[in-house]
Short mmCIF file of C-alpha atoms in Angstrom, two decimals:
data_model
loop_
_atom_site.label_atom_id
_atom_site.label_comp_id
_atom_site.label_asym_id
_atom_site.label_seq_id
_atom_site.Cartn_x
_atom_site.Cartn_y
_atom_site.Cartn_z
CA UNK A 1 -20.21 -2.50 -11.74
CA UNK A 2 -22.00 -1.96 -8.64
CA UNK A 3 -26.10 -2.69 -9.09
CA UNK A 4 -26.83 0.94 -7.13
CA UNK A 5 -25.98 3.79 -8.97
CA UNK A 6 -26.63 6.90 -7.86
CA UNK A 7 -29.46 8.16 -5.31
CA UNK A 8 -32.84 8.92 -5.02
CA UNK A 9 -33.38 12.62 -4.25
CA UNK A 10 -31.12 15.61 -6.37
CA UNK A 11 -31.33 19.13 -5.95
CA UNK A 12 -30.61 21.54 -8.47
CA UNK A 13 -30.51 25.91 -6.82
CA UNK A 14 -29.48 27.07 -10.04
CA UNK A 15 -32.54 27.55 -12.54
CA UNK A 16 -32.95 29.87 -15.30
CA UNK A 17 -34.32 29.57 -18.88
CA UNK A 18 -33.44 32.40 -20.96
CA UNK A 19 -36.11 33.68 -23.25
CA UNK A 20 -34.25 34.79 -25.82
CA UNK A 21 -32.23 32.60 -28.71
CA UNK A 22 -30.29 33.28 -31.83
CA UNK A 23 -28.99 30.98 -34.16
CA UNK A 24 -31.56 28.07 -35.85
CA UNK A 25 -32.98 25.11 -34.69
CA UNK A 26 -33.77 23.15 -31.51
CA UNK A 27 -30.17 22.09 -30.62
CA UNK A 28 -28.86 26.07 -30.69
CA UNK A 29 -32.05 27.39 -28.47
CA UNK A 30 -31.96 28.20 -25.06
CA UNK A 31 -32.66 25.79 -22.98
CA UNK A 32 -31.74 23.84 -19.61
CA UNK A 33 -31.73 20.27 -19.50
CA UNK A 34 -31.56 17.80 -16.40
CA UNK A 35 -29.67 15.02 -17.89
CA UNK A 36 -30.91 11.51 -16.17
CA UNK A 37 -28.59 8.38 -16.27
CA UNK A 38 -31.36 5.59 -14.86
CA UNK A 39 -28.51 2.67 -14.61
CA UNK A 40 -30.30 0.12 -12.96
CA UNK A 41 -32.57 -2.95 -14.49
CA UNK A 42 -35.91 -1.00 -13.22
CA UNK A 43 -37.89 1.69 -14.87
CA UNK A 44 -37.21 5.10 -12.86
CA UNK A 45 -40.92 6.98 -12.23
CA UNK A 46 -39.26 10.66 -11.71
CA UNK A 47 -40.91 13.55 -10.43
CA UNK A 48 -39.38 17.11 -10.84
CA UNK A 49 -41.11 19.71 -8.41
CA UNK A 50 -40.25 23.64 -9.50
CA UNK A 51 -39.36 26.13 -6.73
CA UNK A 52 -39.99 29.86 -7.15
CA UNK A 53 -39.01 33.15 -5.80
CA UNK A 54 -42.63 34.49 -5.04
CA UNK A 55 -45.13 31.32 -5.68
CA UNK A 56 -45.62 28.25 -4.23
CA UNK A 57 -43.68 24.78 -5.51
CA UNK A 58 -45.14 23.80 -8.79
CA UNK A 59 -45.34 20.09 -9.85
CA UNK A 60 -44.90 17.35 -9.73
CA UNK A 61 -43.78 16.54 -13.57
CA UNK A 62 -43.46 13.18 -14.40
CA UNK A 63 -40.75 11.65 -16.56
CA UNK A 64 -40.14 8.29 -17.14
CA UNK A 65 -36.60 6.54 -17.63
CA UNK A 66 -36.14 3.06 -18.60
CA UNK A 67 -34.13 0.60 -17.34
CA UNK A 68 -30.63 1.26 -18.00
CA UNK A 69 -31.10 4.58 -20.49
CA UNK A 70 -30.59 7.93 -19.97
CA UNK A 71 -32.90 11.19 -20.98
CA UNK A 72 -32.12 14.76 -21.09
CA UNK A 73 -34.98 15.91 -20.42
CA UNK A 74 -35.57 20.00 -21.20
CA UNK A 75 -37.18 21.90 -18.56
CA UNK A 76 -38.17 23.74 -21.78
CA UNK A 77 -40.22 21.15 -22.70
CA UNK A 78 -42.07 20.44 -19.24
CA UNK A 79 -45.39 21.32 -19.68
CA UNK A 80 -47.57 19.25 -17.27
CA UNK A 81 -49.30 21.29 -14.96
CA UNK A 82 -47.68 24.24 -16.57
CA UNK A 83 -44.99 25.33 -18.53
CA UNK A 84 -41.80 26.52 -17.01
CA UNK A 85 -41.79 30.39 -17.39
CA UNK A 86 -38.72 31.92 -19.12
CA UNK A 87 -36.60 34.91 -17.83
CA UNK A 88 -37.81 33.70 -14.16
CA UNK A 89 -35.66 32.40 -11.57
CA UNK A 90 -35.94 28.83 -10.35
CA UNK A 91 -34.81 25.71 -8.94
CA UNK A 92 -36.03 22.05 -9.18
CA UNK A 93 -36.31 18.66 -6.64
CA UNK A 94 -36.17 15.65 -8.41
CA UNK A 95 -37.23 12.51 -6.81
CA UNK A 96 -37.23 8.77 -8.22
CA UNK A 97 -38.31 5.23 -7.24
CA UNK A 98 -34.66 3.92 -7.64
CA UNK A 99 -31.19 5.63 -7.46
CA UNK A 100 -30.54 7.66 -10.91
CA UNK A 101 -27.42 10.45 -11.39
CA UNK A 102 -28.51 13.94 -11.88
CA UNK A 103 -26.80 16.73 -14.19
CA UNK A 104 -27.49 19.92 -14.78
CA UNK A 105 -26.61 21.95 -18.22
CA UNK A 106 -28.05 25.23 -19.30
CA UNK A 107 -27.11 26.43 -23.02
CA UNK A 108 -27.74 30.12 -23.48
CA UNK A 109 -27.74 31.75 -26.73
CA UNK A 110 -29.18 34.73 -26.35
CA UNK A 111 -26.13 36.34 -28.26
CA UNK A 112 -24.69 35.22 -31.21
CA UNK A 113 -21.81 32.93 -29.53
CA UNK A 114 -23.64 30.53 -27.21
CA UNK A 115 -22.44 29.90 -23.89
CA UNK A 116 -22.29 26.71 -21.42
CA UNK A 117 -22.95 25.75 -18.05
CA UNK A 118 -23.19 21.84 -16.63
CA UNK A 119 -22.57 20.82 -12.74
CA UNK A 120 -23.32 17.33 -11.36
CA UNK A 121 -27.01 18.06 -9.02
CA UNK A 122 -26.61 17.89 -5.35
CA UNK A 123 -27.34 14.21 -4.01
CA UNK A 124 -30.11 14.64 -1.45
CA UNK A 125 -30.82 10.95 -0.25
CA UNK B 1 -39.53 13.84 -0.57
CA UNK B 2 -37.75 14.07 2.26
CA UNK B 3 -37.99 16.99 4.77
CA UNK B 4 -34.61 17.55 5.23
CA UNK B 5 -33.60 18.92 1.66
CA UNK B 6 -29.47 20.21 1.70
CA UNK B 7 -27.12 21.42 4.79
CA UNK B 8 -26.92 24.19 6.87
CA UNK B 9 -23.19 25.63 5.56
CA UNK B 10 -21.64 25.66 2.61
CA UNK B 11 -18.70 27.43 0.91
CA UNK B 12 -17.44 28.69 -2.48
CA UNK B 13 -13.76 29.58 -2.51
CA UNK B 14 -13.76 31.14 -6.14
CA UNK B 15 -15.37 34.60 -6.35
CA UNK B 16 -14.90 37.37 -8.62
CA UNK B 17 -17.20 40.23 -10.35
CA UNK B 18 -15.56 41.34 -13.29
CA UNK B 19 -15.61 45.16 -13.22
CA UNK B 20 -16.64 45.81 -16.42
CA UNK B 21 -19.75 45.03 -18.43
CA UNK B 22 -21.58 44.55 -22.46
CA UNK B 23 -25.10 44.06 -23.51
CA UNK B 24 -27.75 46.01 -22.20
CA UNK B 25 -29.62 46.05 -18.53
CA UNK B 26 -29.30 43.69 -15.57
CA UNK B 27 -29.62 40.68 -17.31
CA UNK B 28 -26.51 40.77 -18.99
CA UNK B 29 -24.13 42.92 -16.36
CA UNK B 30 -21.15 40.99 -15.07
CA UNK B 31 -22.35 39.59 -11.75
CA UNK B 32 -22.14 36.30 -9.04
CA UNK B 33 -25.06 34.80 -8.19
CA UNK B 34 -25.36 32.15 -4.98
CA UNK B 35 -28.93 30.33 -5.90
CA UNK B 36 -30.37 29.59 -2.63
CA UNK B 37 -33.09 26.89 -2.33
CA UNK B 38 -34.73 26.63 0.60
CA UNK B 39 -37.27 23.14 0.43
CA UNK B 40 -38.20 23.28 3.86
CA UNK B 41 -41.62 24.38 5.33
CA UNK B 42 -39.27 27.14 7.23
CA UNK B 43 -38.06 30.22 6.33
CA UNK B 44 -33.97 30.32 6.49
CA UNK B 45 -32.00 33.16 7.90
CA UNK B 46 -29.03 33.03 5.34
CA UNK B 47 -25.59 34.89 6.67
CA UNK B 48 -22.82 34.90 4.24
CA UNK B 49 -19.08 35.57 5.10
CA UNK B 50 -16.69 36.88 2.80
CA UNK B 51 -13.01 36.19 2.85
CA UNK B 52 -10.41 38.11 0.92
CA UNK B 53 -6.62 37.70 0.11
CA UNK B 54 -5.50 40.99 2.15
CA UNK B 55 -7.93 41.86 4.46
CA UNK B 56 -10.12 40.19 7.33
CA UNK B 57 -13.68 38.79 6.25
CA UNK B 58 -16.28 40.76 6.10
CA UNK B 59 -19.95 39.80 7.03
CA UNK B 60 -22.38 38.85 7.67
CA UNK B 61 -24.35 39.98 5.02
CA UNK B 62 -28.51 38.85 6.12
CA UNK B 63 -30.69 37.18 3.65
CA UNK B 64 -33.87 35.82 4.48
CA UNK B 65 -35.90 32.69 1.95
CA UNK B 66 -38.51 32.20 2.89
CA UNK B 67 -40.24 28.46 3.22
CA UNK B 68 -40.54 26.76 -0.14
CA UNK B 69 -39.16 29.58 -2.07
CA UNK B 70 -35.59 29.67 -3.70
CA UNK B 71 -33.71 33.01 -3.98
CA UNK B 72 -31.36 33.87 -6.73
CA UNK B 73 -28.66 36.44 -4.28
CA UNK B 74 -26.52 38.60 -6.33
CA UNK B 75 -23.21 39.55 -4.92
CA UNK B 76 -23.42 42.73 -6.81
CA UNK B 77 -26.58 43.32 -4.93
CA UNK B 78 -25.11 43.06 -1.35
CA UNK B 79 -24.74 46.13 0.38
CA UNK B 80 -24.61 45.63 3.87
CA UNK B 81 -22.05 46.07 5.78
CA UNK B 82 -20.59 46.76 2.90
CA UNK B 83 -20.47 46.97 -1.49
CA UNK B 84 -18.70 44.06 -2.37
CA UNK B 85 -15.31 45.04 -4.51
CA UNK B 86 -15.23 44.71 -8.42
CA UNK B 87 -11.82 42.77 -9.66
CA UNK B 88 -11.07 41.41 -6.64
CA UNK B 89 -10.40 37.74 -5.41
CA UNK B 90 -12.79 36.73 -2.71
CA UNK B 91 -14.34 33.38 -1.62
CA UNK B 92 -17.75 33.06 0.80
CA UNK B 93 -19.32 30.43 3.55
CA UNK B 94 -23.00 30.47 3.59
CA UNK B 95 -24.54 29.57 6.66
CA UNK B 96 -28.52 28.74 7.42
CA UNK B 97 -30.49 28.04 10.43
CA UNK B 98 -32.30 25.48 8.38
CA UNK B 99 -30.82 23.21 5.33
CA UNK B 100 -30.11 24.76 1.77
CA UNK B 101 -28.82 23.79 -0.94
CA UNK B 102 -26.43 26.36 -2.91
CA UNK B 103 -25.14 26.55 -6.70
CA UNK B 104 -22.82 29.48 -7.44
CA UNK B 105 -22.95 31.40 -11.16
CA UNK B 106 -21.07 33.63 -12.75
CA UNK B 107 -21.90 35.16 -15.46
CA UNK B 108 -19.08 37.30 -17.65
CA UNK B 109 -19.81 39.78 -20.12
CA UNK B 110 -16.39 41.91 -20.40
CA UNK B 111 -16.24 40.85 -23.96
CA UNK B 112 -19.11 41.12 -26.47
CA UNK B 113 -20.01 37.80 -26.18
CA UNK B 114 -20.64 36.20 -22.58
CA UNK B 115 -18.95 33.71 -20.78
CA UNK B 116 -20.69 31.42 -17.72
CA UNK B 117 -19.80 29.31 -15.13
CA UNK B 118 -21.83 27.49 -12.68
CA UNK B 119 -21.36 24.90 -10.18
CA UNK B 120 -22.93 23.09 -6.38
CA UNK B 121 -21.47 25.20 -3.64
CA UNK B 122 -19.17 22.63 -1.29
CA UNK B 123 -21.34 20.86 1.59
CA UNK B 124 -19.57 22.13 5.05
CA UNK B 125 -22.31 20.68 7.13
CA UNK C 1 -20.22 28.91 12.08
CA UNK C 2 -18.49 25.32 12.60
CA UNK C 3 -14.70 25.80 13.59
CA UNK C 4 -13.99 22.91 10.64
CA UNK C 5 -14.21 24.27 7.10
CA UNK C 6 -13.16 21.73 4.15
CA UNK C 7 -10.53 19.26 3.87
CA UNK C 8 -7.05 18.42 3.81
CA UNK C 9 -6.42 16.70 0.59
CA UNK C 10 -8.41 17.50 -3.36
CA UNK C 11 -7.97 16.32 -6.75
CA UNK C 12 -8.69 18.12 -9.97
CA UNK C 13 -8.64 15.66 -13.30
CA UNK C 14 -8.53 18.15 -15.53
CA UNK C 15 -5.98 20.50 -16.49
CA UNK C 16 -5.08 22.76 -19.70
CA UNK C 17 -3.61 26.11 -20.22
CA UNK C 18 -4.03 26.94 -23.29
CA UNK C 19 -0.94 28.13 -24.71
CA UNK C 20 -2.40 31.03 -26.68
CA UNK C 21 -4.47 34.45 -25.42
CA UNK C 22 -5.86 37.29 -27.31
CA UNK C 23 -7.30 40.49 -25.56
CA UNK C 24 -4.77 42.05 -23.15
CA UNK C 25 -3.45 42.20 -19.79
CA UNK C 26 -3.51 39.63 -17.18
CA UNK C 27 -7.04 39.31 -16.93
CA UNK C 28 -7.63 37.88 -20.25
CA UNK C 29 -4.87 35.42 -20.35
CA UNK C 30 -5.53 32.10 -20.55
CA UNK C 31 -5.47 31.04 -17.55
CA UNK C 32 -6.00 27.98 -14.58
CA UNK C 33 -6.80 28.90 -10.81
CA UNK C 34 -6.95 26.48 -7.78
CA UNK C 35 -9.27 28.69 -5.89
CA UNK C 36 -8.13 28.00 -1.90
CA UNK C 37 -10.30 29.03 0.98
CA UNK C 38 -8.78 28.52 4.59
CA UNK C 39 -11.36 29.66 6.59
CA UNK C 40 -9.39 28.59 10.17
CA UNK C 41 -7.67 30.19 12.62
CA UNK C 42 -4.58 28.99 11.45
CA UNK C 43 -2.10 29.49 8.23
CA UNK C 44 -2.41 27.11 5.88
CA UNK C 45 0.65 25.30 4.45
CA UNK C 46 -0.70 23.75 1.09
CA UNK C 47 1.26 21.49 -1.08
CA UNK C 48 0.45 20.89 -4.75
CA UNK C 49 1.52 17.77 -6.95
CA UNK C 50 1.14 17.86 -10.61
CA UNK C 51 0.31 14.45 -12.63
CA UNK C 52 1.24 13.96 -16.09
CA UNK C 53 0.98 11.64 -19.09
CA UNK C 54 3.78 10.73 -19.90
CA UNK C 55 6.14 11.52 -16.88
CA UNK C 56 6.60 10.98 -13.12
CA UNK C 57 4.54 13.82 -11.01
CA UNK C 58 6.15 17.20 -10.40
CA UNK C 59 6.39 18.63 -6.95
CA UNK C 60 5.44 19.64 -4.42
CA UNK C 61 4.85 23.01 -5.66
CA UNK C 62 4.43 25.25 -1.94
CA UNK C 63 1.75 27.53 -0.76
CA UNK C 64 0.69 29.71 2.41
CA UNK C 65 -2.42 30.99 2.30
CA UNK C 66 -2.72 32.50 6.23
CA UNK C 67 -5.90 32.05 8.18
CA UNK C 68 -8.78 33.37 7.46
CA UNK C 69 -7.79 34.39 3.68
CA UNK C 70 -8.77 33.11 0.35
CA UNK C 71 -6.00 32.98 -2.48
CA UNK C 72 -6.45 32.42 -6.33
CA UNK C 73 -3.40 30.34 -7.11
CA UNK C 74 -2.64 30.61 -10.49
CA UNK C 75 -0.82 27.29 -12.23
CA UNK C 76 0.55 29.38 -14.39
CA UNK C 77 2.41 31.18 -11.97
CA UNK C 78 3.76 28.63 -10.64
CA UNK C 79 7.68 28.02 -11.00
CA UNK C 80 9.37 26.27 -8.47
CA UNK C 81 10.41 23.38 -9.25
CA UNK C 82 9.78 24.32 -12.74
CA UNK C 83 6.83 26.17 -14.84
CA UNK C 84 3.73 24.19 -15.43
CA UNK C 85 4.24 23.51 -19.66
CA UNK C 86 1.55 25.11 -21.86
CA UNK C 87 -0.67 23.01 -24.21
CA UNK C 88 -0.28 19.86 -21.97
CA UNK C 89 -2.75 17.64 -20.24
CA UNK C 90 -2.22 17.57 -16.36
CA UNK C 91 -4.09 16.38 -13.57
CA UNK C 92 -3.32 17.83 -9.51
CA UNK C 93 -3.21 16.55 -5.86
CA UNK C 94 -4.09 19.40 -3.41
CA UNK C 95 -2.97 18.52 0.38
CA UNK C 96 -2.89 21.30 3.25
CA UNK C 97 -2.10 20.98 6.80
CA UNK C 98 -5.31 22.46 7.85
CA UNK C 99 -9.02 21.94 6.06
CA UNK C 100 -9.14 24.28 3.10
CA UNK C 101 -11.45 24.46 -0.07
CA UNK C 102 -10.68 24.07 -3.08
CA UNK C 103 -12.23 25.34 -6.77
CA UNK C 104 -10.74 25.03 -9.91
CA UNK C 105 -11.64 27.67 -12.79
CA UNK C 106 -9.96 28.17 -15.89
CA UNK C 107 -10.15 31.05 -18.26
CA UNK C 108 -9.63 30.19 -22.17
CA UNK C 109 -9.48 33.41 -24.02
CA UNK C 110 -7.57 31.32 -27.39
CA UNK C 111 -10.37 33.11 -29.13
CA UNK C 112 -11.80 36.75 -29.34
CA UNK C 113 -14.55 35.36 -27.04
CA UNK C 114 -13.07 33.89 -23.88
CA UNK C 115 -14.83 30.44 -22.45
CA UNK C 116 -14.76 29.55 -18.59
CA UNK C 117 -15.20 26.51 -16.44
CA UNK C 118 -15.46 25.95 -12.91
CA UNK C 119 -16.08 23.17 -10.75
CA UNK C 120 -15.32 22.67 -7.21
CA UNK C 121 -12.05 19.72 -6.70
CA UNK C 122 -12.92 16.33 -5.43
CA UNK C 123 -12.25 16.03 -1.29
CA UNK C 124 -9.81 13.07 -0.69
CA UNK C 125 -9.61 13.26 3.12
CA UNK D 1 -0.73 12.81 0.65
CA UNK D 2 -2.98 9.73 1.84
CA UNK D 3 -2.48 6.25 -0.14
CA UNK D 4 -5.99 6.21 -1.65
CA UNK D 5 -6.81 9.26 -3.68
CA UNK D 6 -10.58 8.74 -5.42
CA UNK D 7 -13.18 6.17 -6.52
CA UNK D 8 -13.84 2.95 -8.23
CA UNK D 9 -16.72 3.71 -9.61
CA UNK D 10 -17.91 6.95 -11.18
CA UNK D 11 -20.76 8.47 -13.31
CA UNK D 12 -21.36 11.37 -16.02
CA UNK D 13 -25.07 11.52 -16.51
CA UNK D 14 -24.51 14.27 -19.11
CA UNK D 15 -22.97 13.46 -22.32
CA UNK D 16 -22.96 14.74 -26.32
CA UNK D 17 -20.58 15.43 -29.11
CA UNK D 18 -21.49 18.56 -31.26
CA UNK D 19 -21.38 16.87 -35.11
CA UNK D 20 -19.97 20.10 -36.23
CA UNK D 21 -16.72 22.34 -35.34
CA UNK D 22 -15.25 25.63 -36.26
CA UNK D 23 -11.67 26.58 -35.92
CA UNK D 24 -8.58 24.19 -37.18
CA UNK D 25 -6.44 21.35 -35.33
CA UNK D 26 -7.49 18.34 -32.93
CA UNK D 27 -7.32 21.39 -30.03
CA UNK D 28 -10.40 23.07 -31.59
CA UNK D 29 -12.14 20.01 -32.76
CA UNK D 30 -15.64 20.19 -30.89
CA UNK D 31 -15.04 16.85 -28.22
CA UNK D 32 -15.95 15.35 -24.58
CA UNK D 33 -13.24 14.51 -22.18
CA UNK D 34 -13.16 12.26 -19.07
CA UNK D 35 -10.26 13.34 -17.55
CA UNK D 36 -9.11 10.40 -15.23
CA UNK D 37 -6.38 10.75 -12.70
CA UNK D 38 -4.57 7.80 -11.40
CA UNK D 39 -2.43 9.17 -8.24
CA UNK D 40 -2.03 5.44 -7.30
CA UNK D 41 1.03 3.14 -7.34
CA UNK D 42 -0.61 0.54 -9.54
CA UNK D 43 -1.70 1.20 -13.13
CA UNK D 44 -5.56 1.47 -13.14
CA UNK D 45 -7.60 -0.65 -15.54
CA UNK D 46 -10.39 1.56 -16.88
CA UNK D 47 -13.43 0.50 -18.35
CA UNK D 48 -16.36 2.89 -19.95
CA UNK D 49 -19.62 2.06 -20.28
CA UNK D 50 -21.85 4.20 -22.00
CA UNK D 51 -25.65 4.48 -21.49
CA UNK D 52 -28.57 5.71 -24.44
CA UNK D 53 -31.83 6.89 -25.06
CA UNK D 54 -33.44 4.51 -27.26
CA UNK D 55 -30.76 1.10 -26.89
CA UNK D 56 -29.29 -1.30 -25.12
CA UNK D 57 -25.52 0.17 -23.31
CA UNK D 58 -22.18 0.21 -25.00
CA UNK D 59 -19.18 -0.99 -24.27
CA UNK D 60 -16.99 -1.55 -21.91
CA UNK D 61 -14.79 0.42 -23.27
CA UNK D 62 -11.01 -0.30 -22.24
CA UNK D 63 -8.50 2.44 -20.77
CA UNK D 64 -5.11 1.90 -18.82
CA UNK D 65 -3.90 4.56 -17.00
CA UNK D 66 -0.59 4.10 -15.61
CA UNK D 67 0.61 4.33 -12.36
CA UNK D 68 1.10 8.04 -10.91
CA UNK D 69 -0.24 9.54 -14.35
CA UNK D 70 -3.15 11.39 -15.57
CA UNK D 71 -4.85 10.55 -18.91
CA UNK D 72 -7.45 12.89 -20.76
CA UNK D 73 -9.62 10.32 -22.34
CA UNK D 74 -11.72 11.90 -25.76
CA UNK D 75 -14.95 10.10 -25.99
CA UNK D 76 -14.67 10.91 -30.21
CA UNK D 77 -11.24 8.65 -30.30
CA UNK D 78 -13.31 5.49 -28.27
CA UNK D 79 -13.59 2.72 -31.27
CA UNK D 80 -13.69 -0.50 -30.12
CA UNK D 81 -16.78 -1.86 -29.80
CA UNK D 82 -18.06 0.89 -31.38
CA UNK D 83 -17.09 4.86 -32.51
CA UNK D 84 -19.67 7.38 -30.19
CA UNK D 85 -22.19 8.58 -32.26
CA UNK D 86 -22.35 12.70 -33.01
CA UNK D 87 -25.47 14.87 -32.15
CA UNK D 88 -26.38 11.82 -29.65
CA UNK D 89 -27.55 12.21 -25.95
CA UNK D 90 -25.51 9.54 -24.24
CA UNK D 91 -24.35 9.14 -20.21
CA UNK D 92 -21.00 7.21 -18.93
CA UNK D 93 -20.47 4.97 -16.09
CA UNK D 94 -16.64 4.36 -15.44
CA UNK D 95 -15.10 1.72 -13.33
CA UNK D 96 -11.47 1.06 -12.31
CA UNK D 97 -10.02 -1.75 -10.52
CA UNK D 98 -8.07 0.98 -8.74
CA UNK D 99 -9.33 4.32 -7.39
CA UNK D 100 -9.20 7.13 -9.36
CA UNK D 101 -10.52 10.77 -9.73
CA UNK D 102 -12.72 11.59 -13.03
CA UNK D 103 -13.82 14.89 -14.36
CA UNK D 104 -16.07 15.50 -17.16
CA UNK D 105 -15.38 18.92 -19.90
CA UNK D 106 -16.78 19.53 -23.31
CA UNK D 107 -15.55 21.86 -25.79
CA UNK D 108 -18.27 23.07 -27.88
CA UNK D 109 -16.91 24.75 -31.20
CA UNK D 110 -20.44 24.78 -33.08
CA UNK D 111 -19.73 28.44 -33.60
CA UNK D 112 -16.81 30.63 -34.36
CA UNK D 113 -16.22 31.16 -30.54
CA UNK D 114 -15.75 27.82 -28.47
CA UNK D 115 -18.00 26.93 -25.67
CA UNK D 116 -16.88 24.92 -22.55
CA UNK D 117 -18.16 23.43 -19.41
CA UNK D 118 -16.87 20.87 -16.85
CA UNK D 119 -17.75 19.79 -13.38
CA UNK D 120 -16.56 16.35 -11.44
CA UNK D 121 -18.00 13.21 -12.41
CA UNK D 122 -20.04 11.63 -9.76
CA UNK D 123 -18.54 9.04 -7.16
CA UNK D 124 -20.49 6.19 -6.46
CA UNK D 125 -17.92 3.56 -4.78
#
């Protein structure tokens, strides 16, 4: 196995959490997730910035991965400076001291049969 | 971060708005969405082309981002030069003055319960 | 606009069609697409390969898609040398004689509620 | 069609297997796939590693994929070291002595209707 996987800088245009759910429990709400896979033998210090369609770039959150673990970490749950508004269009920068691989999933449930989108982020640098 | 955040043309050879719609207001009618993200201190001047399977493309249609702002671009929503056509095959280059990065989304609600599909727009340049 | 628009050669891993559909007409049957954009000046000649499990690849199957055109190729249209089989993992090699792009979508409608995917192929060259 | 079609080394940062399914039959059965295509001449020696939350990583995980033959790998039929825990986040690097093309789908059959994504894994060598 190579000892750099992945890069530094992802991009992800697509950014939406819907603000509505059905079904019960965490796993069946709404949500988007940026999945991290943090391969290497060093803690990744990541910082997600938030892009909007009428406000300035929000952020940074911070979001920790240890060596050689991954976290899916919900933009639903993001709440330092502020939460991530629902029903609003967005898109996110995510930056890290060492190379890390990026994926984006959204589940949506607002009706009763959820539905699924993942793509791999855009590798900035 | 770095300043230069994405490329300056990208294309998406699947396109399709299904004609036909459930659920209730704009949030759930069929559509195609290109996310535009625009990181740069810059505001972009967006053209997108579209191709078809009959006819010659069509385009450009103008979309401005402005600097540090993303912008969520409907196909449904593009009206000039002209509508673009419901159950029809088409495929689009996006071009920029300044890099972007672009996801495409569809989202599908012929049936009662919708169907999505999202992925990074292909890096020309 | 840059006169060079995609690639010659693509890979998709996955492939599936379902061998069931419910709802009617073509649009709801289960379906794959290789999505192919030739943005040149010049007619595409596009060859694709199939790749099994269990037997030696199948092909080439033979496309035109003429400059400046997108076309939806559907797998399951496909017939010469022989019909892609239904209900049977498959895998594809995508080559053209000019740069093209290429997305791959399928639509699962095995259920009341279809399901899609899309993700754009992997450039080889 | 060029000799080398692919990767060595490739990464799925996104990664979970619903504990629960609807409908009846392995083709229903909620699962994650890495669909691996080996358009080589020499049979590719696959091996999975897969990455956690809250341990150390799994694996590797051993796949041969024949020469000239696709395989569509379920990540709920890996056993040896270890069966991949249900309702887990977990992320996969995959390495081949040969190059090879890998694409990531779930099926998601947590409700009556099925849910899918996929997108291609990410190369890194």
């Amino acid at each position: 196995m190579p000892t750099t996987i992945g890069r530094k800088v992802w991009a992800i245009a697509e950014g939406y959490i819907p603000g509505k759910s059905t079904g019960q429990g965490r796993a069946m709400e709404s949500h988007e997730t940026a999945c991290l896979l943090n391969a290497s033998d060093q803690d990744a210090q990541v910082e997600i910035t938030l892009f909007f369609k009428d406000r300035e770039p929000v952020g940074p959150y911070r979001v920790t991965v240890p060596a050689r673990r991954t976290q899916h970490v919900r933009f639903n749950d993001l709440s330092d400076p502020v939460p991530v508004p629902r029903d609003t269009d967005y898109a996110s920068v995510i930056s890290s001291n060492v190379p890390i691989v990026v994926q984006h999933t959204r589940l949506d449930s607002r009706q009763a049969e959820l539905a699924l989108i993942s793509t791999m982020a855009f590798p900035i640098d």
